[in-house]
mmCIF file with all atom_site columns, C-alpha atoms in Angstrom:
data_model
loop_
_atom_site.group_PDB
_atom_site.id
_atom_site.type_symbol
_atom_site.label_atom_id
_atom_site.label_alt_id
_atom_site.label_comp_id
_atom_site.label_asym_id
_atom_site.label_entity_id
_atom_site.label_seq_id
_atom_site.pdbx_PDB_ins_code
_atom_site.Cartn_x
_atom_site.Cartn_y
_atom_site.Cartn_z
_atom_site.occupancy
_atom_site.B_iso_or_equiv
_atom_site.pdbx_formal_charge
_atom_site.auth_seq_id
_atom_site.auth_comp_id
_atom_site.auth_asym_id
_atom_site.auth_atom_id
_atom_site.pdbx_PDB_model_num
ATOM 1   C CA . MET A 1 1   ? 84.318  65.789 171.879 1.00 0.00 ? 1   MET A CA 1
ATOM 2   C CA . PHE A 1 2   ? 82.121  68.633 170.672 1.00 0.00 ? 2   PHE A CA 1
ATOM 3   C CA . LYS A 1 3   ? 79.206  68.344 168.319 1.00 0.00 ? 3   LYS A CA 1
ATOM 4   C CA . THR A 1 4   ? 78.487  70.896 165.661 1.00 0.00 ? 4   THR A CA 1
ATOM 5   C CA . LEU A 1 5   ? 76.729  71.420 162.432 1.00 0.00 ? 5   LEU A CA 1
ATOM 6   C CA . LEU A 1 6   ? 73.882  69.844 160.655 1.00 0.00 ? 6   LEU A CA 1
ATOM 7   C CA . VAL A 1 7   ? 73.687  67.686 157.873 1.00 0.00 ? 7   VAL A CA 1
ATOM 8   C CA . ILE A 1 8   ? 71.299  65.845 155.978 1.00 0.00 ? 8   ILE A CA 1
ATOM 9   C CA . GLY A 1 9   ? 67.767  64.600 156.658 1.00 0.00 ? 9   GLY A CA 1
ATOM 10  C CA . LEU A 1 10  ? 66.273  61.953 154.394 1.00 0.00 ? 10  LEU A CA 1
ATOM 11  C CA . VAL A 1 11  ? 62.518  61.451 154.669 1.00 0.00 ? 11  VAL A CA 1
ATOM 12  C CA . PHE A 1 12  ? 60.625  58.425 153.425 1.00 0.00 ? 12  PHE A CA 1
ATOM 13  C CA . ASN A 1 13  ? 56.906  57.588 153.240 1.00 0.00 ? 13  ASN A CA 1
ATOM 14  C CA . GLN A 1 14  ? 55.586  54.051 152.959 1.00 0.00 ? 14  GLN A CA 1
ATOM 15  C CA . MET A 1 15  ? 52.743  53.792 150.443 1.00 0.00 ? 15  MET A CA 1
ATOM 16  C CA . ASN A 1 16  ? 50.558  50.997 149.164 1.00 0.00 ? 16  ASN A CA 1
ATOM 17  C CA . SER A 1 17  ? 49.984  50.321 145.462 1.00 0.00 ? 17  SER A CA 1
ATOM 18  C CA . PHE A 1 18  ? 47.201  52.908 145.362 1.00 0.00 ? 18  PHE A CA 1
ATOM 19  C CA . GLY A 1 19  ? 49.399  55.699 146.701 1.00 0.00 ? 19  GLY A CA 1
ATOM 20  C CA . VAL A 1 20  ? 47.691  55.764 150.099 1.00 0.00 ? 20  VAL A CA 1
ATOM 21  C CA . SER A 1 21  ? 49.935  56.193 153.129 1.00 0.00 ? 21  SER A CA 1
ATOM 22  C CA . LEU A 1 22  ? 50.004  53.083 155.317 1.00 0.00 ? 22  LEU A CA 1
ATOM 23  C CA . LEU A 1 23  ? 52.149  54.632 158.062 1.00 0.00 ? 23  LEU A CA 1
ATOM 24  C CA . PRO A 1 24  ? 52.598  58.070 159.618 1.00 0.00 ? 24  PRO A CA 1
ATOM 25  C CA . GLU A 1 25  ? 54.196  60.915 157.723 1.00 0.00 ? 25  GLU A CA 1
ATOM 26  C CA . PHE A 1 26  ? 57.551  60.918 159.490 1.00 0.00 ? 26  PHE A CA 1
ATOM 27  C CA . SER A 1 27  ? 60.465  63.379 159.412 1.00 0.00 ? 27  SER A CA 1
ATOM 28  C CA . ALA A 1 28  ? 63.615  64.192 161.366 1.00 0.00 ? 28  ALA A CA 1
ATOM 29  C CA . VAL A 1 29  ? 65.993  67.134 161.009 1.00 0.00 ? 29  VAL A CA 1
ATOM 30  C CA . TYR A 1 30  ? 68.752  68.665 163.125 1.00 0.00 ? 30  TYR A CA 1
ATOM 31  C CA . ASN A 1 31  ? 67.905  72.036 164.716 1.00 0.00 ? 31  ASN A CA 1
ATOM 32  C CA . SER A 1 32  ? 71.075  73.986 165.587 1.00 0.00 ? 32  SER A CA 1
ATOM 33  C CA . ARG A 1 33  ? 69.227  76.439 167.855 1.00 0.00 ? 33  ARG A CA 1
ATOM 34  C CA . LYS A 1 34  ? 67.714  73.662 169.948 1.00 0.00 ? 34  LYS A CA 1
ATOM 35  C CA . LYS A 1 35  ? 70.869  71.499 169.607 1.00 0.00 ? 35  LYS A CA 1
ATOM 36  C CA . ALA A 1 36  ? 68.609  68.533 168.973 1.00 0.00 ? 36  ALA A CA 1
ATOM 37  C CA . VAL A 1 37  ? 67.260  66.321 166.224 1.00 0.00 ? 37  VAL A CA 1
ATOM 38  C CA . VAL A 1 38  ? 63.595  67.262 165.904 1.00 0.00 ? 38  VAL A CA 1
ATOM 39  C CA . ILE A 1 39  ? 61.346  64.341 164.978 1.00 0.00 ? 39  ILE A CA 1
ATOM 40  C CA . LYS A 1 40  ? 57.754  64.859 163.841 1.00 0.00 ? 40  LYS A CA 1
ATOM 41  C CA . TRP A 1 41  ? 55.070  62.509 162.636 1.00 0.00 ? 41  TRP A CA 1
ATOM 42  C CA . GLN A 1 42  ? 51.403  62.599 161.735 1.00 0.00 ? 42  GLN A CA 1
ATOM 43  C CA . HIS A 1 43  ? 48.964  60.133 163.302 1.00 0.00 ? 43  HIS A CA 1
ATOM 44  C CA . ALA A 1 44  ? 47.890  58.177 160.252 1.00 0.00 ? 44  ALA A CA 1
ATOM 45  C CA . SER A 1 45  ? 45.287  55.701 161.475 1.00 0.00 ? 45  SER A CA 1
ATOM 46  C CA . ALA A 1 46  ? 42.820  55.465 164.339 1.00 0.00 ? 46  ALA A CA 1
ATOM 47  C CA . GLU A 1 47  ? 43.781  51.780 164.517 1.00 0.00 ? 47  GLU A CA 1
ATOM 48  C CA . ILE A 1 48  ? 47.289  52.626 165.769 1.00 0.00 ? 48  ILE A CA 1
ATOM 49  C CA . LYS A 1 49  ? 47.311  52.676 169.582 1.00 0.00 ? 49  LYS A CA 1
ATOM 50  C CA . THR A 1 50  ? 51.005  53.112 170.436 1.00 0.00 ? 50  THR A CA 1
ATOM 51  C CA . TYR A 1 51  ? 54.051  54.638 168.764 1.00 0.00 ? 51  TYR A CA 1
ATOM 52  C CA . THR A 1 52  ? 57.570  53.747 169.900 1.00 0.00 ? 52  THR A CA 1
ATOM 53  C CA . LEU A 1 53  ? 60.297  55.992 168.496 1.00 0.00 ? 53  LEU A CA 1
ATOM 54  C CA . GLN A 1 54  ? 63.550  54.103 167.942 1.00 0.00 ? 54  GLN A CA 1
ATOM 55  C CA . HIS A 1 55  ? 67.136  55.213 167.249 1.00 0.00 ? 55  HIS A CA 1
ATOM 56  C CA . SER A 1 56  ? 70.154  53.424 165.801 1.00 0.00 ? 56  SER A CA 1
ATOM 57  C CA . SER A 1 57  ? 73.667  54.667 165.101 1.00 0.00 ? 57  SER A CA 1
ATOM 58  C CA . GLY A 1 58  ? 74.480  51.831 162.706 1.00 0.00 ? 58  GLY A CA 1
ATOM 59  C CA . ASN A 1 59  ? 71.120  50.656 161.367 1.00 0.00 ? 59  ASN A CA 1
ATOM 60  C CA . LYS A 1 60  ? 71.575  47.309 163.136 1.00 0.00 ? 60  LYS A CA 1
ATOM 61  C CA . THR A 1 61  ? 70.752  47.623 166.838 1.00 0.00 ? 61  THR A CA 1
ATOM 62  C CA . TRP A 1 62  ? 67.731  49.761 167.686 1.00 0.00 ? 62  TRP A CA 1
ATOM 63  C CA . THR A 1 63  ? 66.999  51.480 171.001 1.00 0.00 ? 63  THR A CA 1
ATOM 64  C CA . ASP A 1 64  ? 63.632  52.792 172.190 1.00 0.00 ? 64  ASP A CA 1
ATOM 65  C CA . ILE A 1 65  ? 63.918  56.520 172.967 1.00 0.00 ? 65  ILE A CA 1
ATOM 66  C CA . ALA A 1 66  ? 60.279  57.596 173.292 1.00 0.00 ? 66  ALA A CA 1
ATOM 67  C CA . LEU A 1 67  ? 56.827  56.081 173.752 1.00 0.00 ? 67  LEU A CA 1
ATOM 68  C CA . GLN A 1 68  ? 53.619  57.776 172.638 1.00 0.00 ? 68  GLN A CA 1
ATOM 69  C CA . GLU A 1 69  ? 50.281  56.221 173.523 1.00 0.00 ? 69  GLU A CA 1
ATOM 70  C CA . VAL A 1 70  ? 47.351  57.343 171.424 1.00 0.00 ? 70  VAL A CA 1
ATOM 71  C CA . GLY A 1 71  ? 44.006  57.886 173.104 1.00 0.00 ? 71  GLY A CA 1
ATOM 72  C CA . PRO A 1 72  ? 40.581  57.848 171.477 1.00 0.00 ? 72  PRO A CA 1
ATOM 73  C CA . VAL A 1 73  ? 41.421  60.521 168.918 1.00 0.00 ? 73  VAL A CA 1
ATOM 74  C CA . THR A 1 74  ? 40.853  60.806 165.227 1.00 0.00 ? 74  THR A CA 1
ATOM 75  C CA . ALA A 1 75  ? 43.622  60.592 162.661 1.00 0.00 ? 75  ALA A CA 1
ATOM 76  C CA . ASN A 1 76  ? 45.752  63.565 161.554 1.00 0.00 ? 76  ASN A CA 1
ATOM 77  C CA . ARG A 1 77  ? 47.018  64.383 165.028 1.00 0.00 ? 77  ARG A CA 1
ATOM 78  C CA . SER A 1 78  ? 50.698  65.445 165.097 1.00 0.00 ? 78  SER A CA 1
ATOM 79  C CA . PHE A 1 79  ? 53.443  64.305 167.479 1.00 0.00 ? 79  PHE A CA 1
ATOM 80  C CA . TYR A 1 80  ? 56.820  65.843 168.213 1.00 0.00 ? 80  TYR A CA 1
ATOM 81  C CA . PHE A 1 81  ? 60.033  64.753 169.959 1.00 0.00 ? 81  PHE A CA 1
ATOM 82  C CA . GLU A 1 82  ? 63.498  66.291 170.468 1.00 0.00 ? 82  GLU A CA 1
ATOM 83  C CA . ASP A 1 83  ? 66.472  63.922 170.584 1.00 0.00 ? 83  ASP A CA 1
ATOM 84  C CA . LYS A 1 84  ? 69.415  65.611 172.324 1.00 0.00 ? 84  LYS A CA 1
ATOM 85  C CA . LYS A 1 85  ? 71.412  62.382 172.659 1.00 0.00 ? 85  LYS A CA 1
ATOM 86  C CA . PHE A 1 86  ? 72.244  62.012 168.971 1.00 0.00 ? 86  PHE A CA 1
ATOM 87  C CA . VAL A 1 87  ? 75.710  60.866 167.885 1.00 0.00 ? 87  VAL A CA 1
ATOM 88  C CA . THR A 1 88  ? 78.240  62.321 165.468 1.00 0.00 ? 88  THR A CA 1
ATOM 89  C CA . GLY A 1 89  ? 77.785  60.445 162.202 1.00 0.00 ? 89  GLY A CA 1
ATOM 90  C CA . GLU A 1 90  ? 74.711  58.517 161.070 1.00 0.00 ? 90  GLU A CA 1
ATOM 91  C CA . ASN A 1 91  ? 71.536  58.714 163.164 1.00 0.00 ? 91  ASN A CA 1
ATOM 92  C CA . TYR A 1 92  ? 68.717  56.415 162.037 1.00 0.00 ? 92  TYR A CA 1
ATOM 93  C CA . TYR A 1 93  ? 65.158  56.880 163.312 1.00 0.00 ? 93  TYR A CA 1
ATOM 94  C CA . ARG A 1 94  ? 62.030  54.805 162.819 1.00 0.00 ? 94  ARG A CA 1
ATOM 95  C CA . LEU A 1 95  ? 58.585  54.324 164.335 1.00 0.00 ? 95  LEU A CA 1
ATOM 96  C CA . LYS A 1 96  ? 57.314  51.049 165.756 1.00 0.00 ? 96  LYS A CA 1
ATOM 97  C CA . CYS A 1 97  ? 53.528  51.179 165.346 1.00 0.00 ? 97  CYS A CA 1
ATOM 98  C CA . MET A 1 98  ? 51.320  48.950 167.495 1.00 0.00 ? 98  MET A CA 1
ATOM 99  C CA . TYR A 1 99  ? 47.799  48.416 166.172 1.00 0.00 ? 99  TYR A CA 1
ATOM 100 C CA . ALA A 1 100 ? 44.674  47.648 168.190 1.00 0.00 ? 100 ALA A CA 1
ATOM 101 C CA . ASP A 1 101 ? 44.593  44.070 166.870 1.00 0.00 ? 101 ASP A CA 1
ATOM 102 C CA . GLY A 1 102 ? 48.134  43.438 168.175 1.00 0.00 ? 102 GLY A CA 1
ATOM 103 C CA . LYS A 1 103 ? 49.874  43.844 164.828 1.00 0.00 ? 103 LYS A CA 1
ATOM 104 C CA . THR A 1 104 ? 53.271  45.601 164.814 1.00 0.00 ? 104 THR A CA 1
ATOM 105 C CA . VAL A 1 105 ? 54.460  47.576 161.785 1.00 0.00 ? 105 VAL A CA 1
ATOM 106 C CA . TYR A 1 106 ? 57.693  49.552 161.379 1.00 0.00 ? 106 TYR A CA 1
ATOM 107 C CA . SER A 1 107 ? 58.050  52.713 159.354 1.00 0.00 ? 107 SER A CA 1
ATOM 108 C CA . LEU A 1 108 ? 60.925  53.150 156.947 1.00 0.00 ? 108 LEU A CA 1
ATOM 109 C CA . GLN A 1 109 ? 64.006  54.806 158.424 1.00 0.00 ? 109 GLN A CA 1
ATOM 110 C CA . VAL A 1 110 ? 64.841  58.484 158.427 1.00 0.00 ? 110 VAL A CA 1
ATOM 111 C CA . ILE A 1 111 ? 68.584  59.217 158.337 1.00 0.00 ? 111 ILE A CA 1
ATOM 112 C CA . VAL A 1 112 ? 70.129  62.339 159.875 1.00 0.00 ? 112 VAL A CA 1
ATOM 113 C CA . MET A 1 113 ? 73.859  62.911 159.382 1.00 0.00 ? 113 MET A CA 1
ATOM 114 C CA . ILE A 1 114 ? 75.658  64.930 162.062 1.00 0.00 ? 114 ILE A CA 1
ATOM 115 C CA . THR A 1 115 ? 79.165  66.017 161.139 1.00 0.00 ? 115 THR A CA 1
ATOM 116 C CA . SER A 1 116 ? 81.933  67.411 163.304 1.00 0.00 ? 116 SER A CA 1
ATOM 117 C CA . ALA A 1 117 ? 84.438  70.144 162.459 1.00 0.00 ? 117 ALA A CA 1
ATOM 118 C CA . THR A 1 118 ? 86.795  69.250 165.283 1.00 0.00 ? 118 THR A CA 1
ATOM 119 C CA . LYS A 1 119 ? 89.268  67.420 163.028 1.00 0.00 ? 119 LYS A CA 1
ATOM 120 C CA . SER A 1 120 ? 89.076  69.808 160.075 1.00 0.00 ? 120 SER A CA 1
ATOM 121 C CA . TRP A 1 121 ? 91.402  72.547 161.355 1.00 0.00 ? 121 TRP A CA 1
ATOM 122 C CA . ILE A 1 122 ? 95.184  72.533 161.147 1.00 0.00 ? 122 ILE A CA 1
ATOM 123 C CA . ILE A 1 123 ? 97.683  74.940 162.719 1.00 0.00 ? 123 ILE A CA 1
ATOM 124 C CA . TYR A 1 124 ? 101.191 75.876 161.531 1.00 0.00 ? 124 TYR A CA 1
ATOM 125 C CA . PRO A 1 125 ? 104.043 76.555 161.998 1.00 0.00 ? 125 PRO A CA 1
ATOM 126 C CA . VAL A 1 126 ? 104.726 75.057 165.420 1.00 0.00 ? 126 VAL A CA 1
ATOM 127 C CA . PRO A 1 127 ? 106.827 76.327 167.099 1.00 0.00 ? 127 PRO A CA 1
ATOM 128 C CA . VAL A 1 128 ? 105.769 79.749 165.799 1.00 0.00 ? 128 VAL A CA 1
ATOM 129 C CA . THR A 1 129 ? 107.792 82.966 165.753 1.00 0.00 ? 129 THR A CA 1
ATOM 130 C CA . ASP A 1 130 ? 105.597 85.819 164.564 1.00 0.00 ? 130 ASP A CA 1
ATOM 131 C CA . LEU A 1 131 ? 102.628 84.655 162.456 1.00 0.00 ? 131 LEU A CA 1
ATOM 132 C CA . LEU A 1 132 ? 100.353 81.713 163.277 1.00 0.00 ? 132 LEU A CA 1
ATOM 133 C CA . THR A 1 133 ? 98.168  80.239 160.525 1.00 0.00 ? 133 THR A CA 1
ATOM 134 C CA . LEU A 1 134 ? 94.874  78.389 161.044 1.00 0.00 ? 134 LEU A CA 1
ATOM 135 C CA . GLU A 1 135 ? 93.430  76.574 158.051 1.00 0.00 ? 135 GLU A CA 1
ATOM 136 C CA . TYR A 1 136 ? 90.010  74.968 157.716 1.00 0.00 ? 136 TYR A CA 1
ATOM 137 C CA . ARG A 1 137 ? 90.007  71.900 155.443 1.00 0.00 ? 137 ARG A CA 1
ATOM 138 C CA . GLY A 1 138 ? 86.529  70.606 156.125 1.00 0.00 ? 138 GLY A CA 1
ATOM 139 C CA . SER A 1 139 ? 83.847  70.203 153.460 1.00 0.00 ? 139 SER A CA 1
ATOM 140 C CA . GLU A 1 140 ? 80.912  71.301 155.622 1.00 0.00 ? 140 GLU A CA 1
ATOM 141 C CA . PRO A 1 141 ? 80.040  75.011 155.889 1.00 0.00 ? 141 PRO A CA 1
ATOM 142 C CA . ILE A 1 142 ? 80.758  76.757 159.175 1.00 0.00 ? 142 ILE A CA 1
ATOM 143 C CA . ARG A 1 143 ? 77.431  77.997 160.501 1.00 0.00 ? 143 ARG A CA 1
ATOM 144 C CA . GLY A 1 144 ? 78.307  81.040 162.553 1.00 0.00 ? 144 GLY A CA 1
ATOM 145 C CA . VAL A 1 145 ? 80.956  83.624 163.366 1.00 0.00 ? 145 VAL A CA 1
ATOM 146 C CA . ILE A 1 146 ? 84.397  82.134 164.087 1.00 0.00 ? 146 ILE A CA 1
ATOM 147 C CA . ASN A 1 147 ? 85.707  83.264 167.476 1.00 0.00 ? 147 ASN A CA 1
ATOM 148 C CA . ILE A 1 148 ? 89.369  82.599 168.303 1.00 0.00 ? 148 ILE A CA 1
ATOM 149 C CA . ILE A 1 149 ? 90.907  82.798 171.767 1.00 0.00 ? 149 ILE A CA 1
ATOM 150 C CA . ILE A 1 150 ? 94.611  82.454 172.615 1.00 0.00 ? 150 ILE A CA 1
ATOM 151 C CA . GLN A 1 151 ? 95.482  82.003 176.267 1.00 0.00 ? 151 GLN A CA 1
ATOM 152 C CA . GLN A 1 152 ? 98.083  80.556 178.574 1.00 0.00 ? 152 GLN A CA 1
ATOM 153 C CA . PRO A 1 153 ? 97.371  77.208 180.290 1.00 0.00 ? 153 PRO A CA 1
ATOM 154 C CA . SER A 1 154 ? 96.845  79.242 183.483 1.00 0.00 ? 154 SER A CA 1
ATOM 155 C CA . GLY A 1 155 ? 93.801  80.847 181.863 1.00 0.00 ? 155 GLY A CA 1
ATOM 156 C CA . ARG A 1 156 ? 95.218  84.296 181.132 1.00 0.00 ? 156 ARG A CA 1
ATOM 157 C CA . ILE A 1 157 ? 93.811  85.478 177.785 1.00 0.00 ? 157 ILE A CA 1
ATOM 158 C CA . PHE A 1 158 ? 96.137  87.276 175.362 1.00 0.00 ? 158 PHE A CA 1
ATOM 159 C CA . THR A 1 159 ? 94.130  87.392 172.128 1.00 0.00 ? 159 THR A CA 1
ATOM 160 C CA . LYS A 1 160 ? 90.455  87.436 171.122 1.00 0.00 ? 160 LYS A CA 1
ATOM 161 C CA . LYS A 1 161 ? 89.484  87.710 167.459 1.00 0.00 ? 161 LYS A CA 1
ATOM 162 C CA . ARG A 1 162 ? 86.361  87.255 165.311 1.00 0.00 ? 162 ARG A CA 1
ATOM 163 C CA . TYR A 1 163 ? 86.197  86.167 161.673 1.00 0.00 ? 163 TYR A CA 1
ATOM 164 C CA . GLY A 1 164 ? 83.444  85.565 159.145 1.00 0.00 ? 164 GLY A CA 1
ATOM 165 C CA . SER A 1 165 ? 82.065  82.065 158.648 1.00 0.00 ? 165 SER A CA 1
ATOM 166 C CA . LEU A 1 166 ? 83.517  81.879 155.121 1.00 0.00 ? 166 LEU A CA 1
ATOM 167 C CA . SER A 1 167 ? 87.091  82.285 156.374 1.00 0.00 ? 167 SER A CA 1
ATOM 168 C CA . ARG A 1 168 ? 89.214  79.285 155.389 1.00 0.00 ? 168 ARG A CA 1
ATOM 169 C CA . GLN A 1 169 ? 92.690  80.557 156.225 1.00 0.00 ? 169 GLN A CA 1
ATOM 170 C CA . ILE A 1 170 ? 93.280  82.802 159.218 1.00 0.00 ? 170 ILE A CA 1
ATOM 171 C CA . LYS A 1 171 ? 96.618  84.434 160.012 1.00 0.00 ? 171 LYS A CA 1
ATOM 172 C CA . ILE A 1 172 ? 97.131  85.666 163.572 1.00 0.00 ? 172 ILE A CA 1
ATOM 173 C CA . PRO A 1 173 ? 100.113 87.850 164.573 1.00 0.00 ? 173 PRO A CA 1
ATOM 174 C CA . VAL A 1 174 ? 101.767 86.428 167.704 1.00 0.00 ? 174 VAL A CA 1
ATOM 175 C CA . ASP A 1 175 ? 105.025 88.399 167.705 1.00 0.00 ? 175 ASP A CA 1
ATOM 176 C CA . HIS A 1 176 ? 103.826 90.276 170.801 1.00 0.00 ? 176 HIS A CA 1
ATOM 177 C CA . LEU A 1 177 ? 103.462 87.078 172.846 1.00 0.00 ? 177 LEU A CA 1
ATOM 178 C CA . PRO A 1 178 ? 106.241 86.136 175.283 1.00 0.00 ? 178 PRO A CA 1
ATOM 179 C CA . LYS A 1 179 ? 107.935 82.803 174.613 1.00 0.00 ? 179 LYS A CA 1
ATOM 180 C CA . GLY A 1 180 ? 106.005 79.923 176.153 1.00 0.00 ? 180 GLY A CA 1
ATOM 181 C CA . ILE A 1 181 ? 103.134 77.462 175.758 1.00 0.00 ? 181 ILE A CA 1
ATOM 182 C CA . TYR A 1 182 ? 99.674  78.649 174.663 1.00 0.00 ? 182 TYR A CA 1
ATOM 183 C CA . ASP A 1 183 ? 96.221  77.188 174.099 1.00 0.00 ? 183 ASP A CA 1
ATOM 184 C CA . ILE A 1 184 ? 94.187  78.255 171.079 1.00 0.00 ? 184 ILE A CA 1
ATOM 185 C CA . ARG A 1 185 ? 90.427  77.648 170.854 1.00 0.00 ? 185 ARG A CA 1
ATOM 186 C CA . ILE A 1 186 ? 87.872  78.095 168.106 1.00 0.00 ? 186 ILE A CA 1
ATOM 187 C CA . LEU A 1 187 ? 84.272  78.766 169.105 1.00 0.00 ? 187 LEU A CA 1
ATOM 188 C CA . VAL A 1 188 ? 81.218  78.807 166.837 1.00 0.00 ? 188 VAL A CA 1
ATOM 189 C CA . GLN A 1 189 ? 77.782  79.608 168.251 1.00 0.00 ? 189 GLN A CA 1
ATOM 190 C CA . GLU A 1 190 ? 79.275  79.647 171.766 1.00 0.00 ? 190 GLU A CA 1
ATOM 191 C CA . GLU A 1 191 ? 80.583  76.071 171.429 1.00 0.00 ? 191 GLU A CA 1
ATOM 192 C CA . VAL A 1 192 ? 84.256  75.107 171.396 1.00 0.00 ? 192 VAL A CA 1
ATOM 193 C CA . ILE A 1 193 ? 84.659  73.148 168.151 1.00 0.00 ? 193 ILE A CA 1
ATOM 194 C CA . TRP A 1 194 ? 88.470  72.901 168.159 1.00 0.00 ? 194 TRP A CA 1
ATOM 195 C CA . ASP A 1 195 ? 91.309  73.424 170.632 1.00 0.00 ? 195 ASP A CA 1
ATOM 196 C CA . GLN A 1 196 ? 95.038  72.909 170.357 1.00 0.00 ? 196 GLN A CA 1
ATOM 197 C CA . ARG A 1 197 ? 98.270  73.796 172.132 1.00 0.00 ? 197 ARG A CA 1
ATOM 198 C CA . PHE A 1 198 ? 101.217 75.517 170.461 1.00 0.00 ? 198 PHE A CA 1
ATOM 199 C CA . ILE A 1 199 ? 104.672 76.774 171.396 1.00 0.00 ? 199 ILE A CA 1
ATOM 200 C CA . LYS A 1 200 ? 106.043 80.278 170.807 1.00 0.00 ? 200 LYS A CA 1
#
């Protein structure tokens, strides 16, 4: 439902037996500020006329997501693309390079892992009487201040609290709340990463 957090970017270069790069220097990494996977590559050969950037979520079926035609320029020119349609899980990227003589060559893949914290929180006890506990059981670090909001389904807010990103168990007094049904939400970097309903 909601995407959060970075993981891992693996970068590969394809070399010949003499250690000379045959294909563009190619990298991809998630940028949390831009909320996008940022892909960069270096124009490696004046013989390459077109780059097609491709994406796959399973390393089987590939989809074209960007096309870059190269004019009469020298090598070492850089290109840049932001993919904001990434998926939670494995994101594979590669370049399809079209040469002037009609030859097509593919770069090796770059893998970017995007993980989600939406299933890593648990809440107890439910129903609750006086003290509600939130516990984070995920393995990925939380990258930002944890904001917690408790409100009625009608939208009326009863509680707003902030906790440090290293907090793993949060206890919230709810003895002041009238009996009823409440929604609790966790926000990190202004994004709702978890929401649940509980009974008092």
